[in-house]
Amino acid sequence: MENQSNFIKTIMEDDIKTGKHDEIITRFPPEPNGFLHIGHARAIVTNFELAKVFGGKTNLRYDDTNPSKEDEVYVKGIIEDVRWLGYEPAGIYWASDYFEEMYQRAIILIKKGLAYVDDQSAEEIAKTRGDVVTPGIPSPYRNRTVDENLELFAQMREGKFKEGEKVLRAKIDMASPNMNMRDPVLYRINFASHHNTGDTWKVYPMYDFAHPIEDAIEGITHSLCSLEFEDHRPLYDWVVRETEMPHTPRQIEFGRLGIVNTVMSKRLLKYLVDSNYVDGWDDPRMPTLSGLRRKGYTKEAIRAFILATGLAKVNSEVEVDMLESFVRDDLQARAGRAFAVINPLKVTITNYPEGKIEYFDVPFHPENTGLGSRKIAFSKHVYIEQEDFSEVKPDNKYKRLSLGGEVRLFHTYFIKATDVVKDENGKIVEVLATYDEKTLSGSGFNERKPDGTIHFVEATTAIPATFNFFGPLLDADTNKTIDERYNPNSLSQKQGFIEGGLKDVKTDEKFQFVRNGYFNCYANKKTNNPYEFNEIVPLKSSYK
Ligand code: ATP
Ligand code: MG
């Protein structure tokens, strides 16, 4: 963000120049009711990077004002994801740390005649709010005295009333053209146990009341949020002013980031998890940061993508292809190359001695020497991809192996296919071939040109491996229900082999399996398989 300009950065620059602030303080305020997704990455990167530009700081604040939906596993997951993206919060805070102060601030409002206890039900309140053309109907409880309100609010806190029986509302303007200003609810009764404060509280502040107070307490200078809060800004300012907070944060909205063929709402993501459509929040098909990480996306790629999509005052939805291109660019430079055969076809080199194995030292990356090298093996028995063999050469441009044709096996010898073995159904199950000793890679041999170069793995040292491929989790048609949108073919698995040199591969190691794509090692604890690989991105964009 250092070299980028955007409307929020401009505001901050002005605020520093005019001396309105001498330090920029931002915050990322997730509600711990789910895991973070790629949309949150925009909020995280924006808050942390902007503060960094000005040498300021960014807090992580858990917005835990709704005890019914929040959970400790989400709390852990959120900080893990923020740190994984490469950011360390200046402080980690909880909205619930401020419950007492918020309560006292509500009392200030009551004393000023700016808040009242309403006995109407949630339905009655909704019904009497009016609409854009009709003013709301004032509550019959709107003119309770200050003393009565103080008494009732105290009793709400003590748990004297049932859930839904009473709420505290701001007394603003039932005819305001902004619906958010029509006496919004500030507090509701909730008997659920809170993950931080246990059963201490029977009343909980609403987001619109709590959030500005949290920001003000922490001295946040610029409170960045997504566009849907734009209409809430007058209420945000009202709360800060009327509760007499000593510090005045400024709310600024930016557009939400969406991705085609997926959903970003935590509610819907939770539904996918709870319905067992996916293998948890970190399923590689999920747009969650933990899912993308398990799939093999790098934080560098995600950050570059977020910065490239920029910051605008409109919501944007981008094709997943754009995100993938950042992942591909990052992996191209950093992932080691190795061989995997995903649809194996046995090849027997008839003129190579049985039992002999040759090893060749091959770098993991053609330019990135820091990645070191591995030994690839060659023997009488190798596997190639089924797609790399055709009994009949289709045309002269064919760059793979065919009966009578000759190819180079990467880094080793030329082999020529001499015969095939078929099963009872006529399917080719083995290719017989001969190799030419003179053609060893690097030997300078140039008497003839092979049809092409293909990858392979030596069969006796090859390691059986599982390859997972992912398609879109959801149909793009947002008019359908989530159940109808679910793509049952979004996961497919293949059983193949990786080269023996990857014996010690660890979870989250990433490779370009030559000619196949980029893959992330995922040691599957459920199946106890250390050699499971998730396709991260194909080598080339499949986007049309
Ligand atoms: P969801 O609808 O996915 O549950 P949310 O906005 O309720 O999202 P919060 O935990 O409240 O989730 O979000 C924390 C911060 O992340 C907020 O400031 C919110 O504006 C921002 N944020 C959430 N989703 C996106 C998105 N898709 N693009 C940009 N910012 C987002
Ligand atoms: Mg929310």
XYZ file of C-alpha atoms in Angstrom, residues 21 40 210 265 298 351 424 527:
8
model
C -3.935 13.076 14.449
C -11.853 -10.570 5.550
C -21.027 -1.208 21.094
C -21.172 -15.028 4.486
C 0.469 -18.681 0.010
C 17.033 -53.647 -22.853
C -8.856 -58.825 -21.815
C -6.566 -41.532 6.650
